[in-house]
XYZ file of C-alpha atoms in Angstrom:
707
model
C 35.389 22.599 -7.582
C 39.031 23.258 -6.964
C 40.631 24.797 -3.927
C 42.587 27.533 -5.640
C 42.170 31.273 -5.396
C 38.752 32.520 -6.386
C 36.985 29.183 -5.989
C 33.882 28.892 -3.856
C 32.865 25.740 -2.003
C 29.148 25.060 -1.693
C 27.874 22.313 0.600
C 24.332 21.583 -0.489
C 24.650 17.834 -0.256
C 25.583 16.623 3.211
C 22.854 14.538 4.782
C 20.498 14.783 1.839
C 18.379 11.937 0.504
C 19.588 10.050 -2.547
C 17.014 11.850 -4.680
C 18.233 15.249 -3.515
C 21.816 14.129 -4.096
C 20.977 13.428 -7.733
C 19.157 16.746 -8.034
C 22.128 18.525 -6.476
C 24.493 17.043 -9.046
C 22.199 18.094 -11.892
C 21.838 21.641 -10.534
C 25.583 22.110 -10.056
C 26.437 20.739 -13.491
C 23.666 22.791 -15.106
C 24.810 25.948 -13.339
C 28.371 25.376 -14.486
C 27.207 24.793 -18.057
C 25.115 27.979 -18.053
C 28.018 29.943 -16.577
C 30.232 28.758 -19.430
C 27.576 29.595 -22.030
C 27.070 33.183 -20.849
C 30.792 33.797 -20.408
C 31.037 33.882 -16.619
C 33.446 30.945 -16.836
C 35.810 30.739 -19.788
C 35.484 27.633 -21.992
C 38.198 25.010 -21.865
C 40.748 25.489 -24.652
C 41.620 22.185 -26.325
C 44.319 21.448 -28.852
C 42.899 21.656 -32.401
C 42.614 18.520 -34.476
C 45.246 17.770 -37.111
C 43.834 15.467 -39.747
C 45.611 12.753 -41.693
C 45.658 12.681 -45.470
C 42.547 11.652 -47.329
C 41.976 7.937 -47.763
C 39.570 6.259 -50.125
C 35.988 7.362 -49.822
C 33.834 5.181 -47.587
C 30.294 3.972 -48.101
C 27.602 4.425 -45.464
C 28.064 1.012 -43.862
C 31.804 1.620 -43.483
C 31.214 5.047 -41.966
C 28.912 3.493 -39.387
C 31.257 0.606 -38.665
C 34.330 2.728 -37.898
C 32.374 5.324 -35.909
C 32.648 8.196 -38.390
C 28.846 8.376 -38.303
C 26.887 7.816 -35.101
C 23.207 7.197 -34.462
C 20.932 8.649 -31.780
C 17.569 6.884 -31.634
C 14.755 7.644 -29.190
C 11.675 5.396 -29.053
C 8.212 6.750 -28.322
C 7.997 4.838 -25.026
C 11.067 6.698 -23.770
C 9.137 9.967 -23.877
C 5.906 8.605 -22.392
C 4.057 8.096 -25.693
C 2.308 4.889 -26.808
C 4.592 2.476 -28.590
C 4.831 2.942 -32.324
C 6.510 1.255 -35.255
C 8.149 4.616 -35.951
C 10.766 6.046 -33.591
C 10.222 9.345 -31.860
C 13.458 10.559 -33.463
C 16.218 8.712 -35.316
C 19.275 10.867 -36.039
C 22.481 10.027 -37.908
C 25.259 12.564 -37.425
C 28.972 13.093 -37.992
C 31.887 15.557 -37.978
C 32.515 17.041 -41.415
C 35.838 18.867 -40.941
C 37.743 15.583 -41.163
C 38.441 15.101 -44.897
C 37.806 11.357 -44.831
C 34.352 11.910 -43.349
C 33.403 15.146 -45.077
C 34.375 14.005 -48.575
C 32.637 10.626 -48.112
C 29.403 12.232 -46.911
C 29.263 15.395 -49.043
C 31.387 14.640 -52.062
C 34.518 16.532 -53.068
C 32.997 19.717 -54.466
C 30.466 20.300 -51.670
C 33.115 19.544 -49.049
C 35.551 22.043 -50.583
C 32.816 24.686 -50.739
C 31.890 24.110 -47.090
C 35.473 24.282 -45.851
C 36.030 27.533 -47.743
C 33.120 29.119 -45.875
C 34.354 28.113 -42.417
C 36.488 30.530 -40.439
C 39.273 29.402 -38.106
C 37.908 27.659 -34.970
C 34.638 26.843 -36.763
C 33.430 23.288 -37.203
C 30.657 21.640 -39.213
C 28.491 18.653 -38.337
C 25.701 17.071 -40.360
C 22.396 15.603 -39.197
C 19.831 13.526 -41.064
C 16.750 12.265 -39.269
C 13.499 10.333 -39.441
C 10.731 9.909 -36.918
C 7.642 11.497 -35.460
C 9.532 14.505 -34.086
C 11.770 17.084 -35.724
C 15.227 17.906 -34.430
C 14.668 21.483 -35.591
C 11.874 22.087 -33.090
C 9.673 25.171 -33.248
C 12.020 27.702 -31.637
C 13.739 28.523 -34.935
C 10.402 29.735 -36.356
C 9.760 32.114 -33.456
C 13.271 33.249 -32.615
C 15.718 31.628 -34.957
C 16.943 29.133 -32.326
C 17.196 25.391 -32.884
C 16.224 24.433 -29.356
C 16.074 20.651 -29.745
C 19.733 19.845 -30.445
C 22.999 20.858 -28.831
C 26.623 19.777 -28.969
C 28.314 19.179 -25.621
C 32.033 18.704 -25.032
C 32.710 18.112 -21.346
C 31.027 21.094 -19.647
C 31.048 23.297 -22.781
C 27.806 23.418 -24.753
C 27.128 24.797 -28.227
C 23.623 25.797 -29.295
C 22.571 26.754 -32.803
C 20.780 29.736 -34.315
C 19.548 30.303 -37.855
C 22.931 31.786 -38.824
C 24.575 28.495 -37.846
C 22.375 26.471 -40.206
C 23.178 25.374 -43.756
C 21.096 23.241 -46.075
C 22.205 19.686 -46.678
C 20.959 18.689 -50.119
C 22.109 15.112 -50.217
C 24.395 12.333 -48.974
C 27.006 11.080 -51.433
C 28.011 7.952 -49.479
C 26.650 4.829 -51.126
C 23.980 3.006 -49.130
C 22.859 6.044 -47.117
C 19.317 5.762 -45.736
C 16.424 7.916 -46.809
C 15.544 10.724 -44.429
C 12.838 13.264 -43.721
C 14.998 16.225 -42.708
C 18.631 17.210 -42.779
C 20.954 20.020 -41.770
C 24.528 21.178 -41.463
C 25.246 23.081 -38.239
C 28.271 25.281 -37.621
C 29.926 25.164 -34.184
C 31.463 28.566 -33.440
C 33.467 27.974 -30.274
C 37.211 28.502 -29.780
C 37.239 25.750 -27.168
C 35.769 23.018 -29.374
C 38.144 20.455 -30.878
C 37.319 17.633 -33.255
C 40.149 15.581 -31.762
C 38.304 15.119 -28.485
C 35.023 13.322 -27.807
C 31.786 15.285 -27.898
C 28.103 14.443 -27.708
C 25.014 15.307 -29.695
C 22.224 16.092 -27.243
C 18.549 15.912 -28.197
C 16.077 17.659 -25.896
C 12.666 15.950 -25.747
C 9.376 16.708 -24.074
C 8.496 13.677 -21.940
C 4.985 13.037 -20.651
C 4.191 11.138 -17.454
C 1.366 8.811 -18.473
C 0.134 8.533 -14.896
C -0.131 12.225 -14.029
C -0.113 13.892 -17.450
C 2.728 16.201 -16.403
C 5.494 17.045 -18.862
C 9.215 17.374 -18.264
C 12.209 17.988 -20.507
C 14.738 15.169 -20.762
C 18.039 14.935 -22.623
C 19.117 12.049 -24.835
C 22.789 12.054 -25.771
C 25.093 10.065 -28.033
C 28.878 10.365 -27.876
C 30.989 10.924 -30.965
C 34.762 10.555 -31.174
C 36.502 10.788 -34.513
C 38.389 7.561 -35.299
C 42.081 7.779 -34.421
C 43.144 6.862 -37.980
C 41.908 10.287 -39.120
C 44.009 12.189 -36.543
C 47.753 12.750 -36.694
C 49.210 10.832 -33.770
C 45.864 9.150 -33.093
C 43.346 10.103 -30.462
C 44.699 12.256 -27.615
C 44.914 10.814 -24.130
C 41.835 11.608 -22.091
C 41.815 11.703 -18.310
C 38.260 10.833 -17.415
C 36.899 13.030 -14.634
C 36.538 11.177 -11.375
C 33.007 10.114 -10.548
C 31.306 12.318 -7.987
C 30.796 9.464 -5.561
C 34.501 8.540 -5.711
C 35.437 12.117 -4.847
C 33.033 12.104 -1.905
C 34.385 8.810 -0.544
C 38.002 9.970 -0.840
C 37.312 13.305 0.815
C 35.785 11.595 3.862
C 37.889 8.458 4.127
C 38.731 9.030 7.816
C 35.056 9.335 8.726
C 34.262 6.284 6.582
C 36.803 4.192 8.500
C 35.462 5.423 11.853
C 31.912 4.691 10.750
C 32.860 1.160 9.684
C 34.472 0.624 13.092
C 31.264 1.840 14.736
C 29.138 -0.551 12.668
C 31.486 -3.450 13.417
C 31.437 -2.614 17.127
C 27.638 -2.513 17.165
C 27.359 -5.861 15.407
C 29.970 -7.417 17.692
C 28.266 -6.172 20.849
C 24.940 -7.616 19.821
C 26.528 -10.872 18.672
C 27.900 -11.199 22.234
C 24.459 -10.604 23.776
C 24.408 -14.088 25.311
C 27.409 -13.251 27.484
C 26.037 -9.805 28.343
C 22.605 -10.996 29.459
C 24.091 -13.868 31.488
C 26.262 -11.397 33.416
C 23.264 -9.147 34.056
C 20.350 -9.562 36.437
C 17.030 -7.759 36.606
C 18.428 -5.757 39.542
C 21.720 -4.973 37.824
C 21.540 -4.630 34.033
C 24.776 -2.695 33.574
C 26.453 -5.332 31.414
C 23.565 -5.148 28.982
C 22.753 -1.451 29.245
C 26.129 0.282 29.201
C 27.163 -0.928 25.720
C 23.721 0.042 24.447
C 23.907 3.477 26.084
C 27.300 4.023 24.454
C 25.860 3.104 21.059
C 22.939 5.482 21.637
C 25.230 8.390 22.487
C 27.569 7.806 19.533
C 24.586 7.312 17.239
C 23.135 10.679 18.231
C 26.369 12.663 18.268
C 28.682 11.043 15.737
C 26.246 9.428 13.291
C 23.310 11.822 13.553
C 24.638 15.323 14.153
C 28.167 14.961 12.726
C 27.891 12.529 9.803
C 24.201 13.308 9.180
C 23.826 9.626 8.288
C 20.155 9.207 9.130
C 18.339 6.442 7.203
C 14.911 7.502 5.998
C 11.797 6.090 4.361
C 12.608 8.186 1.272
C 15.598 5.944 0.644
C 13.366 2.870 0.871
C 10.971 4.390 -1.672
C 13.881 5.231 -3.969
C 15.061 1.623 -3.738
C 11.604 0.340 -4.649
C 11.595 2.457 -7.792
C 15.201 1.673 -8.660
C 14.650 -2.076 -8.393
C 11.509 -1.944 -10.508
C 12.613 0.618 -13.090
C 16.278 1.685 -13.226
C 19.102 0.915 -10.823
C 21.951 3.432 -10.718
C 24.820 2.534 -8.403
C 26.318 6.020 -8.532
C 23.125 7.427 -7.029
C 23.323 5.257 -3.904
C 27.096 5.560 -3.608
C 26.839 9.359 -3.437
C 26.577 9.254 0.360
C 29.059 6.688 1.737
C 27.566 6.625 5.231
C 23.985 6.053 4.118
C 25.201 3.378 1.691
C 27.208 1.510 4.343
C 24.478 1.967 6.938
C 21.893 0.367 4.673
C 24.129 -2.618 3.941
C 24.408 -3.173 7.690
C 20.670 -2.633 8.217
C 19.689 -5.142 5.533
C 22.028 -7.793 6.940
C 20.980 -7.189 10.546
C 17.262 -7.238 9.688
C 17.579 -10.699 8.191
C 19.807 -11.880 11.033
C 17.944 -10.497 14.050
C 15.017 -8.371 12.882
C 14.589 -4.615 12.825
C 15.322 -4.265 16.536
C 19.092 -4.102 16.008
C 18.779 -0.865 14.040
C 15.615 0.584 15.562
C 16.497 -0.241 19.160
C 20.266 0.226 19.225
C 21.486 2.362 16.309
C 18.819 4.704 14.919
C 19.883 8.287 15.753
C 16.345 9.532 16.333
C 15.244 6.409 18.203
C 18.317 6.679 20.423
C 17.563 10.349 21.110
C 13.946 9.557 21.968
C 14.993 6.753 24.321
C 17.619 8.891 26.064
C 15.110 11.702 26.569
C 12.794 9.221 28.296
C 15.557 7.919 30.575
C 16.933 11.374 31.407
C 13.432 12.686 32.136
C 12.957 9.860 34.616
C 16.240 10.687 36.343
C 15.432 14.404 36.755
C 12.162 13.917 38.596
C 9.566 13.207 35.921
C 9.402 9.467 36.550
C 6.148 9.700 38.496
C 4.512 11.324 35.463
C 5.864 8.834 32.934
C 3.575 6.261 31.388
C 5.775 3.261 30.650
C 3.123 1.355 28.722
C -0.189 2.116 27.067
C -3.077 -0.259 27.738
C -2.443 -3.297 25.574
C -5.722 -3.000 23.679
C -4.825 0.563 22.693
C -1.302 -0.422 21.716
C -2.560 -3.290 19.565
C -4.651 -0.820 17.570
C -2.266 2.125 17.375
C 0.721 0.072 16.200
C -0.921 -0.418 12.803
C -0.806 3.329 12.059
C 2.831 3.162 10.980
C 2.073 0.370 8.521
C -0.721 2.460 7.018
C 1.646 5.425 6.684
C 4.255 3.274 4.949
C 1.698 1.772 2.559
C 0.326 5.230 1.804
C 3.763 6.685 1.057
C 4.652 3.738 -1.168
C 1.406 4.098 -3.113
C 1.772 7.862 -3.533
C 5.373 7.445 -4.714
C 4.222 5.541 -7.794
C 2.201 8.567 -8.848
C 4.472 11.353 -7.617
C 7.821 10.793 -5.949
C 7.980 14.484 -5.113
C 4.688 14.336 -3.248
C 5.803 11.193 -1.408
C 8.980 12.962 -0.264
C 6.938 15.874 1.055
C 4.602 13.532 2.930
C 7.583 11.636 4.348
C 8.270 14.719 6.470
C 6.204 12.866 9.050
C 9.656 11.585 9.943
C 11.228 14.213 12.221
C 14.719 13.120 11.190
C 15.382 16.033 8.840
C 14.160 18.563 11.390
C 16.263 17.010 14.152
C 19.566 16.321 12.413
C 19.779 17.619 8.857
C 18.188 21.075 8.953
C 17.699 21.840 12.626
C 14.450 22.509 14.439
C 15.152 26.245 14.702
C 15.498 26.501 10.933
C 12.091 25.000 10.120
C 8.749 26.729 9.725
C 6.344 26.591 12.635
C 4.307 23.495 11.527
C 7.450 21.356 11.363
C 8.820 22.817 14.575
C 5.513 22.257 16.394
C 5.308 18.630 15.266
C 8.925 18.062 16.290
C 8.391 19.706 19.698
C 5.264 17.638 20.411
C 7.197 14.434 19.707
C 10.099 15.539 21.904
C 7.771 16.340 24.818
C 5.871 13.081 24.317
C 9.177 11.179 24.390
C 9.795 12.463 27.920
C 6.605 10.810 29.189
C 6.112 7.833 26.855
C 8.792 5.405 25.731
C 9.482 5.869 21.997
C 6.011 7.071 20.892
C 7.084 7.843 17.335
C 8.951 4.550 16.899
C 6.015 2.476 18.111
C 3.152 4.145 16.302
C 4.197 6.531 13.507
C 7.557 5.555 11.995
C 7.133 4.394 8.363
C 10.781 3.327 8.212
C 10.220 1.015 11.161
C 7.165 -0.407 9.405
C 9.165 -1.034 6.230
C 11.847 -2.885 8.197
C 9.244 -4.765 10.226
C 7.949 -6.654 7.193
C 11.133 -8.690 6.535
C 11.689 -8.943 10.306
C 8.956 -11.569 10.303
C 11.539 -13.921 8.819
C 14.599 -13.058 10.929
C 16.983 -15.982 11.135
C 17.712 -15.880 14.853
C 15.065 -14.898 17.361
C 15.003 -14.483 21.117
C 14.899 -17.488 23.406
C 11.689 -18.641 25.062
C 10.603 -21.378 27.472
C 7.478 -23.448 27.492
C 6.362 -21.620 30.664
C 6.573 -18.216 28.940
C 2.970 -18.489 27.775
C 1.089 -18.612 31.077
C 3.854 -16.797 33.007
C 3.787 -13.333 31.330
C 6.574 -11.997 33.585
C 8.506 -10.794 30.531
C 5.457 -9.115 29.013
C 4.936 -6.931 32.088
C 8.270 -5.190 31.608
C 8.449 -5.197 27.790
C 8.852 -1.564 26.778
C 7.919 -2.195 23.155
C 4.887 -4.290 24.210
C 5.906 -6.967 21.721
C 4.961 -10.016 23.850
C 1.388 -11.279 23.566
C -0.700 -13.173 26.108
C 0.596 -16.515 24.835
C 4.189 -15.445 25.470
C 5.056 -15.104 21.789
C 7.372 -12.270 20.746
C 6.240 -10.204 17.780
C 9.509 -9.662 15.902
C 7.921 -6.832 13.934
C 7.488 -4.797 17.126
C 10.442 -6.011 19.211
C 13.237 -3.434 19.656
C 15.634 -5.990 21.193
C 16.014 -4.307 24.570
C 17.002 -7.821 25.831
C 15.233 -7.403 29.191
C 13.385 -10.661 28.589
C 16.700 -12.419 27.912
C 18.161 -11.141 31.189
C 15.104 -12.482 32.976
C 15.462 -15.740 30.994
C 18.705 -16.513 32.903
C 17.915 -14.740 36.198
C 17.146 -17.389 38.821
C 15.756 -14.705 41.150
C 13.358 -13.160 38.623
C 12.295 -15.855 36.163
C 9.409 -17.701 37.928
C 10.276 -21.272 36.812
C 13.967 -20.715 37.582
C 13.225 -19.077 40.929
C 10.919 -21.953 41.849
C 13.601 -24.526 41.011
C 16.253 -22.527 42.902
C 14.090 -22.411 46.030
C 13.336 -26.127 45.776
C 17.021 -27.036 45.508
C 18.014 -24.666 48.306
C 15.371 -26.114 50.588
C 16.447 -29.666 49.704
C 20.140 -28.837 50.120
C 20.882 -29.612 46.493
C 23.612 -27.724 44.613
C 22.731 -24.969 42.148
C 24.187 -26.081 38.839
C 24.841 -23.604 36.007
C 21.933 -22.527 33.843
C 22.042 -24.127 30.402
C 21.277 -22.394 27.104
C 17.701 -23.654 27.299
C 17.145 -21.459 30.372
C 16.976 -24.265 32.962
C 19.417 -25.490 35.603
C 21.598 -28.332 34.374
C 20.216 -31.534 35.951
C 22.179 -32.786 38.953
C 22.031 -36.382 37.783
C 21.960 -37.551 34.223
C 18.530 -38.459 33.014
C 17.864 -42.146 32.605
C 18.664 -43.385 29.165
C 15.629 -43.942 27.051
C 15.259 -45.428 23.663
C 15.836 -42.774 21.069
C 12.807 -42.118 18.897
C 13.076 -43.284 15.361
C 14.555 -40.520 13.244
C 12.166 -39.096 10.722
C 13.205 -39.729 7.161
C 14.959 -36.568 5.967
C 13.799 -35.146 2.684
C 16.399 -35.105 -0.084
C 17.730 -31.732 -1.249
C 16.135 -31.869 -4.750
C 12.793 -32.820 -3.222
C 13.126 -30.024 -0.661
C 13.913 -27.443 -3.363
C 10.989 -28.651 -5.451
C 8.625 -28.404 -2.501
C 9.926 -24.929 -1.641
C 9.390 -23.809 -5.229
C 5.830 -25.122 -5.189
C 5.014 -23.657 -1.761
C 6.302 -20.167 -2.581
C 4.794 -19.831 -6.054
C 1.468 -21.617 -5.607
C -0.748 -20.577 -2.688
C -3.124 -23.485 -3.220
C -2.708 -26.802 -1.451
C -3.358 -30.155 -3.059
C -6.757 -30.182 -1.389
C -7.639 -27.087 -3.415
C -7.783 -29.320 -6.487
C -10.961 -30.786 -5.040
C -12.708 -27.407 -5.189
C -15.356 -26.701 -7.846
C -13.927 -26.484 -11.355
C -15.221 -22.939 -11.817
C -13.367 -21.696 -8.732
C -10.181 -23.422 -9.888
C -10.504 -21.838 -13.333
C -11.036 -18.360 -11.879
C -7.996 -18.738 -9.611
C -5.801 -19.919 -12.471
C -7.021 -17.143 -14.769
C -6.270 -14.541 -12.112
C -2.738 -15.880 -11.672
C -2.110 -15.820 -15.432
C -3.580 -12.319 -15.773
C -1.466 -10.901 -12.952
C 1.656 -12.456 -14.490
C 0.778 -10.943 -17.874
C 0.186 -7.524 -16.315
C 3.579 -7.737 -14.601
C 5.278 -8.667 -17.886
C 3.638 -5.727 -19.659
C 4.646 -3.434 -16.826
C 8.235 -4.645 -16.991
C 8.216 -4.004 -20.734
C 6.863 -0.511 -20.179
C 3.548 -1.158 -21.942
C 1.504 -0.114 -18.911
C 2.244 2.299 -16.124
C 3.639 1.464 -12.677
C 0.401 2.493 -10.976
C -1.504 -0.221 -12.835
C 1.145 -2.798 -11.985
C 1.060 -1.785 -8.317
C -2.726 -2.070 -8.212
C -2.727 -5.563 -9.676
C 0.177 -6.570 -7.450
C -1.794 -5.490 -4.380
C -4.939 -7.230 -5.637
C -3.062 -10.484 -6.194
C -1.342 -10.217 -2.812
C -4.682 -9.808 -1.038
C -6.097 -12.770 -2.934
C -3.028 -14.891 -2.148
C -3.209 -13.869 1.513
C -6.773 -15.158 1.820
C -6.012 -18.369 -0.084
C -2.891 -19.160 1.951
C -4.634 -18.614 5.272
C -7.136 -21.225 4.164
C -4.833 -23.665 2.340
C -1.333 -23.141 3.814
C -1.675 -21.271 7.136
C 1.998 -21.445 8.118
C 5.285 -19.587 7.600
C 8.940 -20.432 8.160
C 10.403 -20.184 11.650
C 13.991 -19.030 11.470
C 16.147 -19.053 8.319
C 14.393 -19.401 4.976
C 16.549 -22.416 4.147
C 15.364 -24.139 7.324
C 12.558 -26.672 7.470
C 10.780 -25.574 10.637
C 7.292 -24.113 10.230
C 4.986 -22.291 12.618
C 1.312 -21.315 12.493
C 0.878 -17.927 10.827
C -1.180 -15.015 12.041
C -2.789 -12.722 9.487
C 0.027 -10.215 10.069
C 2.657 -12.942 9.554
C 1.052 -14.052 6.306
C 0.573 -10.497 5.017
C 4.254 -9.746 5.627
C 5.297 -12.999 3.964
C 3.090 -12.588 0.883
C 3.921 -8.933 0.279
C 7.665 -9.308 0.746
C 7.863 -12.558 -1.236
C 5.963 -11.145 -4.195
C 8.157 -8.056 -4.262
C 11.341 -10.165 -4.263
C 10.015 -12.455 -6.991
C 9.004 -9.517 -9.195
C 12.313 -7.706 -8.697
C 14.357 -10.875 -9.330
C 12.479 -11.712 -12.517
C 12.706 -8.131 -13.735
C 16.468 -7.942 -13.217
C 16.993 -11.366 -14.814
C 14.884 -10.466 -17.850
C 16.601 -7.112 -18.188
C 20.111 -8.578 -18.043
C 19.185 -11.348 -20.511
C 17.725 -8.880 -23.017
C 14.224 -10.351 -22.777
C 12.710 -6.935 -22.057
C 13.898 -5.650 -25.422
C 11.815 -8.373 -27.051
C 8.823 -7.684 -24.824
C 8.760 -4.038 -25.832
C 6.938 -5.050 -28.991
C 4.066 -6.712 -27.147
C 0.651 -5.022 -27.340
C -0.655 -3.392 -24.193
C -3.974 -4.302 -22.604
C -5.707 -0.987 -23.069
C -8.783 -2.074 -21.113
C -6.655 -2.294 -17.958
C -6.520 1.489 -17.889
């Protein structure tokens, strides 16, 4: 909207999810269109078209080629019906006022008769159609309204009644197709102009094959009269600025500040080695103060001011967009959420989810600060720093179950998934406000706030579905935290680990680690780390100097170690051989030893792999629903998980392009299999879509028995 006198600004968008952003745009545009239709807002007055002199009559092919006739075709699959050799609707249409078009389509006498009937500011279009559906609909029988077709020009819309309808008895242009129904509609709008582009809109009733619910969807085709038929050619059109561009421009100062904040956060964590070396377990200011500053700015600037709070609903939307339809304008609608997610994705692959969850999440920062402040004001004696490990090891899986449940529900009803995602208290805390919610939401929010005062990050550890979603790729972070060989039996780090991410063997679970860096401070602290403290005491007692601590966490030796014969270097695998092995390892869960299994078992495994691939192809082509594809994807992933734990029980350690492997736990393998299969499916889908393969696959028969 403008900023002039009489305009009203409505902010119903700030902080909303990407789905709500799209809904908001539809509601505002629909409201504006309705206001124009009922006369609340005057239609835009455009300069009338001035037509050039009549040229030779054109045949049908020539009319199509130069754009004088356009085609709007809707397939049955686009409205949720089984695929058919016949289209749902196939409409040819054109603008008849232009002499070159009208005379070619109608013939001279019919064109002259039509023009004599039209009043000033009236316009005629023709439609001919084939297909399973009628563009006339049923509304004209009950109330004289043709409710299936409209003409839209910018925000102005023209609908048709029985008085706007004329019979079309035939097409004079040579080579015209046969058709089942036809019509001439009269546009009676002073704002309409044939010189400017307009669209024919067909309103269809779409059925969701998974739920059986029906919704109305619009299919539109633009029409712009060729410039050769207009005196002076086509007028200059200033395309309206995309909504997301307007949003970015209006908040450019905040965008710059937010980018600075993201860069500062990444820089601080990248310098963690210097920060932890300057800190000790008795004085952690160098490590803590930058983190405290990030927490405070995350809560105040990012959370309450920018309302840039990442949510599981955005993850679900991305899943659906990758698998079905990606729309950049949808994700660009909120610049802060868009930029935040770019940073989150990069940081998750670099360092794991702990960078976002532990340092930058507005709600996680608020929960952590509440815990620290509560300890400072006298509640420390009541605080329970850690749950018993056996309880923690069980409760931590709840968040993964919540994430899996939300993802599954979203394939049947995205609306229901968004309602269930209210288990995240982010909207109550930052977007809407606790005092503006009904009592169930307020009670849940209050319980979590009180629990945060006595337990460190209870929601983050046990309930957060967003944390669970980010934890899966965190299994394969490129750079982890440093460990020593003594970390297994020592367990000094595990005692103080607030996220309880260190197991009895001294291994750090990157899916649970929030990167507090306490273990890294201890790693270099020669008064707290047991092996370092022992070496320090030995040297002090022996009168030996204390050399600096190297990056491996040990004192630099006083004397150089005796030279020993270097072990023979292992023959390094060539790059083509490495790529071939990687391809085989990622796509085939079976090892070479699996070929020695019984032939029947091999045949069943191969058949299952082929069947799952076929189901995925049919799903990508739209022949079966997403719920069926998801079910088979999960079934294959479970099967692959079991096979890999028996045949290839290892995963990559560090970057995916590295060659270092480590033994895999069931959780490691589940994260690897699920994430890998999703990436493979999404990559193949996008490649097939861009190459046009999906258009070919749309003709494939569906496997009805899969339903």
